[in-house]
CSV table of C-alpha atoms in Angstrom, one decimal:
chain,number,residue,atom,x,y,z
A,880,GLU,CA,1.7,-3.5,16.1
A,881,THR,CA,-1.2,-1.5,14.7
A,882,ALA,CA,-1.0,2.2,15.0
A,883,VAL,CA,-3.5,3.1,12.2
A,884,PHE,CA,-7.0,2.1,13.2
A,885,GLN,CA,-9.9,1.6,10.8
A,886,THR,CA,-13.6,1.0,11.5
A,887,PRO,CA,-15.6,-0.9,10.6
A,888,ASN,CA,-13.7,-4.0,9.4
A,889,TYR,CA,-16.5,-4.9,7.0
A,890,HIS,CA,-19.7,-3.2,5.7
A,891,VAL,CA,-22.4,-4.6,3.5
A,892,THR,CA,-24.8,-2.1,1.9
A,893,GLN,CA,-27.1,-1.6,-1.0
A,894,VAL,CA,-26.7,0.5,-4.0
A,895,GLY,CA,-27.6,4.1,-3.4
A,896,ASN,CA,-26.9,4.1,0.3
A,897,GLU,CA,-24.4,6.4,2.1
A,898,VAL,CA,-21.4,4.9,4.0
A,899,SER,CA,-18.8,6.4,6.1
A,900,PHE,CA,-15.5,4.8,7.1
A,901,ASN,CA,-13.3,6.0,10.0
A,902,CYS,CA,-9.5,6.1,10.3
A,903,LYS,CA,-7.4,7.3,13.2
A,904,GLN,CA,-3.6,7.2,13.6
A,905,THR,CA,-1.7,7.4,16.8
A,906,LEU,CA,1.8,8.0,15.4
A,907,GLY,CA,1.8,11.7,15.3
A,908,HIS,CA,2.1,11.7,11.5
A,909,ASP,CA,1.5,14.7,9.4
A,910,THR,CA,-0.2,13.2,6.3
A,911,MET,CA,-2.9,10.6,6.0
A,912,TYR,CA,-4.1,8.7,2.9
A,913,TRP,CA,-7.0,6.6,1.6
A,914,TYR,CA,-6.2,3.8,-0.9
A,915,LYS,CA,-8.6,1.6,-2.7
A,916,GLN,CA,-7.8,-2.1,-3.3
A,917,ASP,CA,-9.9,-3.8,-5.8
A,918,SER,CA,-10.8,-7.5,-6.2
A,919,LYS,CA,-7.6,-7.9,-8.2
A,920,LYS,CA,-5.5,-6.5,-5.4
A,921,LEU,CA,-4.7,-3.3,-7.4
A,922,LEU,CA,-4.0,-0.5,-5.0
A,923,LYS,CA,-4.7,3.1,-6.1
A,924,ILE,CA,-4.4,6.2,-4.1
A,925,MET,CA,-7.6,8.1,-3.6
A,926,PHE,CA,-6.9,11.1,-1.3
A,927,SER,CA,-4.3,12.5,1.0
A,928,TYR,CA,-4.7,15.1,3.7
A,929,ASN,CA,-1.9,17.3,5.2
A,930,ASN,CA,-2.8,19.8,7.9
A,931,LYS,CA,-6.4,19.6,6.9
A,932,GLN,CA,-5.6,20.4,3.3
A,933,LEU,CA,-6.4,18.1,0.5
A,934,ILE,CA,-3.1,17.9,-1.3
A,935,VAL,CA,-3.6,14.9,-3.6
A,936,ASN,CA,-7.0,14.1,-5.2
A,937,GLU,CA,-6.8,11.5,-7.8
A,938,THR,CA,-9.7,11.3,-10.3
A,939,VAL,CA,-12.2,9.7,-8.1
A,940,PRO,CA,-15.9,10.0,-8.4
A,941,ARG,CA,-17.5,12.9,-6.7
A,942,ARG,CA,-19.5,10.7,-4.5
A,943,PHE,CA,-16.3,10.1,-2.5
A,944,SER,CA,-15.3,12.7,0.0
A,945,PRO,CA,-12.7,12.7,2.7
A,946,GLN,CA,-13.4,14.3,6.0
A,947,SER,CA,-10.8,15.4,8.6
A,948,SER,CA,-11.2,16.9,12.0
A,949,ASP,CA,-7.5,16.9,12.9
A,950,LYS,CA,-4.3,15.5,11.6
A,951,ALA,CA,-4.9,12.2,13.5
A,952,HIS,CA,-8.3,11.4,11.8
A,953,LEU,CA,-9.2,11.0,8.2
A,954,ASN,CA,-12.6,9.6,7.4
A,955,LEU,CA,-14.1,8.6,4.0
A,956,ARG,CA,-17.6,9.2,3.0
A,957,ILE,CA,-19.4,7.7,0.0
A,958,LYS,CA,-22.6,9.6,-0.7
A,959,SER,CA,-24.4,7.1,-2.9
A,960,VAL,CA,-22.5,3.8,-3.4
A,961,GLU,CA,-22.3,1.9,-6.7
A,962,PRO,CA,-21.5,-1.7,-7.3
A,963,GLU,CA,-18.0,-0.9,-8.5
A,964,ASP,CA,-17.3,0.7,-5.1
A,965,SER,CA,-17.0,-2.8,-3.6
A,966,ALA,CA,-13.4,-3.0,-2.5
A,967,VAL,CA,-11.1,-2.8,0.5
A,968,TYR,CA,-10.3,0.7,1.5
A,969,LEU,CA,-7.0,1.2,3.2
A,970,CYS,CA,-6.1,4.1,5.4
A,971,ALA,CA,-2.5,5.0,5.8
A,972,SER,CA,-0.3,7.7,7.4
A,973,ARG,CA,3.2,9.1,6.8
A,974,TRP,CA,5.6,11.4,8.6
A,975,ASP,CA,6.7,14.3,6.4
A,976,GLY,CA,10.3,14.2,7.3
A,977,TYR,CA,12.8,14.4,4.6
A,978,SER,CA,13.4,11.1,2.6
A,979,ASN,CA,10.8,9.4,4.6
A,980,GLU,CA,8.3,7.8,2.2
A,981,ARG,CA,7.3,5.0,4.4
A,982,LEU,CA,3.5,4.6,4.8
A,983,PHE,CA,1.8,2.9,7.8
A,984,PHE,CA,-1.4,1.1,6.8
A,985,GLY,CA,-4.5,0.2,8.7
A,986,HIS,CA,-6.1,-3.2,8.3
A,987,GLY,CA,-8.6,-2.0,5.8
A,988,THR,CA,-12.4,-1.7,5.6
A,989,LYS,CA,-14.0,-4.2,3.2
A,990,LEU,CA,-17.1,-2.8,1.5
A,991,SER,CA,-19.6,-5.0,-0.3
A,992,VAL,CA,-22.2,-3.3,-2.3
A,993,LEU,CA,-25.2,-5.5,-3.2
B,203,ALA,CA,4.7,7.6,-16.9
B,204,GLN,CA,5.7,5.9,-13.7
B,205,SER,CA,4.7,2.3,-13.3
B,206,VAL,CA,5.6,-0.9,-11.5
B,207,THR,CA,5.3,-4.4,-13.0
B,208,GLN,CA,5.2,-7.6,-11.1
B,209,PRO,CA,5.2,-10.2,-13.8
B,210,ASP,CA,4.3,-13.1,-11.5
B,211,ALA,CA,0.8,-13.1,-10.1
B,212,ARG,CA,1.5,-16.2,-8.1
B,213,VAL,CA,4.7,-18.0,-6.9
B,214,THR,CA,4.7,-21.3,-5.2
B,215,VAL,CA,7.8,-22.5,-3.4
B,216,SER,CA,8.5,-25.3,-0.9
B,217,GLU,CA,9.3,-24.4,2.7
B,218,GLY,CA,13.0,-24.0,3.1
B,219,ALA,CA,13.6,-23.2,-0.5
B,220,SER,CA,15.0,-19.9,-1.8
B,221,LEU,CA,12.7,-17.2,-3.2
B,222,GLN,CA,12.8,-14.5,-5.7
B,223,LEU,CA,9.9,-12.2,-6.5
B,224,ARG,CA,10.4,-10.0,-9.5
B,225,CYS,CA,9.7,-6.3,-9.9
B,226,LYS,CA,10.3,-4.0,-12.8
B,227,TYR,CA,9.8,-0.3,-12.5
B,228,SER,CA,9.5,2.5,-15.0
B,229,TYR,CA,10.6,5.9,-13.9
B,230,PHE,CA,12.6,8.7,-15.4
B,231,GLY,CA,15.5,9.2,-12.9
B,232,THR,CA,16.1,7.4,-9.7
B,233,PRO,CA,13.1,6.6,-7.6
B,234,TYR,CA,12.5,5.4,-4.1
B,235,LEU,CA,11.6,1.7,-4.1
B,236,PHE,CA,9.7,-0.4,-1.7
B,237,TRP,CA,8.4,-3.9,-0.9
B,238,TYR,CA,5.4,-4.2,1.2
B,239,VAL,CA,3.8,-7.5,2.4
B,240,GLN,CA,0.1,-8.0,3.0
B,241,TYR,CA,-1.0,-10.9,5.3
B,242,PRO,CA,-4.5,-12.2,5.1
B,243,ARG,CA,-7.0,-9.7,6.4
B,244,GLN,CA,-4.4,-7.2,7.3
B,245,GLY,CA,-3.0,-4.0,5.9
B,246,LEU,CA,0.3,-3.6,4.2
B,247,GLN,CA,3.5,-3.7,6.1
B,248,LEU,CA,6.9,-2.4,4.9
B,249,LEU,CA,9.4,-5.1,4.3
B,250,LEU,CA,12.3,-2.9,3.0
B,251,LYS,CA,13.0,0.3,1.1
B,252,TYR,CA,15.6,1.5,-1.3
B,253,TYR,CA,17.0,5.0,-1.3
B,254,PRO,CA,19.9,5.8,-3.7
B,255,GLY,CA,23.1,4.2,-2.3
B,256,ASP,CA,23.9,0.6,-1.7
B,257,PRO,CA,22.0,-1.4,-4.3
B,258,VAL,CA,21.3,-4.3,-1.9
B,259,VAL,CA,19.1,-3.5,0.9
B,260,GLN,CA,18.2,-5.7,3.9
B,261,GLY,CA,14.7,-6.0,5.3
B,262,VAL,CA,12.8,-7.7,8.1
B,263,ASN,CA,12.4,-11.4,8.4
B,264,GLY,CA,15.5,-12.3,6.2
B,265,PHE,CA,14.3,-10.5,3.1
B,266,GLU,CA,16.6,-8.5,0.9
B,267,ALA,CA,16.2,-6.7,-2.4
B,268,GLU,CA,18.6,-5.7,-5.1
B,269,PHE,CA,18.2,-2.5,-7.1
B,270,SER,CA,19.4,-2.5,-10.8
B,271,LYS,CA,19.3,0.8,-12.7
B,272,SER,CA,20.4,-0.9,-15.9
B,273,ASN,CA,17.6,-3.5,-15.6
B,274,SER,CA,15.1,-1.1,-14.0
B,275,SER,CA,14.5,-3.9,-11.5
B,276,PHE,CA,14.1,-4.4,-7.8
B,277,HIS,CA,13.8,-8.0,-7.1
B,278,LEU,CA,13.0,-9.4,-3.7
B,279,ARG,CA,14.9,-12.4,-2.3
B,280,LYS,CA,14.9,-14.7,0.6
B,281,ALA,CA,17.4,-17.6,1.2
B,282,SER,CA,14.9,-19.9,3.0
B,283,VAL,CA,11.2,-19.5,2.9
B,284,HIS,CA,9.0,-20.1,6.0
B,285,TRP,CA,5.4,-21.1,6.0
B,286,SER,CA,4.5,-17.8,7.6
B,287,ASP,CA,5.8,-15.9,4.6
B,288,TRP,CA,2.6,-16.9,2.8
B,289,ALA,CA,1.2,-13.6,1.8
B,290,VAL,CA,0.8,-11.0,-1.0
B,291,TYR,CA,3.9,-9.0,-1.8
B,292,PHE,CA,3.7,-5.6,-3.4
B,293,CYS,CA,6.5,-3.6,-5.1
B,294,ALA,CA,6.0,0.1,-5.1
B,295,VAL,CA,7.8,3.2,-6.5
B,296,SER,CA,7.7,6.8,-5.3
B,297,PRO,CA,9.5,9.8,-6.8
B,298,ILE,CA,12.3,11.3,-4.9
B,299,THR,CA,11.3,14.8,-5.6
B,300,GLY,CA,8.1,16.3,-4.3
B,301,ASN,CA,8.1,14.2,-1.2
B,302,THR,CA,4.3,13.7,-1.5
B,303,GLY,CA,4.3,10.1,-0.2
B,304,LYS,CA,2.3,9.0,-3.2
B,305,LEU,CA,3.2,5.4,-3.9
B,306,ILE,CA,2.5,3.6,-7.2
B,307,PHE,CA,2.0,-0.1,-6.5
B,308,GLY,CA,2.3,-3.2,-8.6
B,309,LEU,CA,-0.4,-5.7,-8.8
B,310,GLY,CA,1.2,-7.9,-6.2
B,311,THR,CA,2.6,-11.4,-6.2
B,312,THR,CA,0.9,-14.0,-4.1
B,313,LEU,CA,3.4,-16.3,-2.5
B,314,GLN,CA,2.3,-19.8,-1.6
B,315,VAL,CA,4.5,-22.0,0.6
B,316,GLN,CA,4.2,-25.8,0.3
B,317,PRO,CA,5.1,-28.0,3.3
């Protein structure tokens, strides 16, 4: 059962365009994340948001920016896409209770940059 | 540095056969360990998780994993594989301290099931 919803499922665009992906979780979780999964299936964390604060920001290019209106939403904007941005972007959420490291993932948004 | 190694990119087994997917981790101390599964065109789903305690943990759909501190391993096992188990399996590690939810994933092992 899906409780982390991502839109769109797929997006095809050209180099230099701006794109934005949406993510919403209905689990009442405290923290949300964006992961990037490349063509070799490698998963790397990009951002996490807790109470509207960016608490983890890995060394991603500045053209990427997370945007959150409340703790149930975390969108991802890419200002000017590059070919290497082609990947699947996975949104996840987590409850911040003690010893609870479990992440709940959305189905992903697949980005293809031509 | 923390890392996870899944030495087998692809494993093929016959339906009904037993399965072991290997995972080695590198971490100073005792971490939380996870196995996630990714079915085609879906996000990751948790199979099982290890917190310090019983080294053998049971998961969903008949999966289990065994933690070994001496071998720095957390191998996934299943006694009898079903065709629906065809998926990519990810091992992940997370530090106990900090409670950041930041997971470090291995590269994944694709499980193919032959009829």
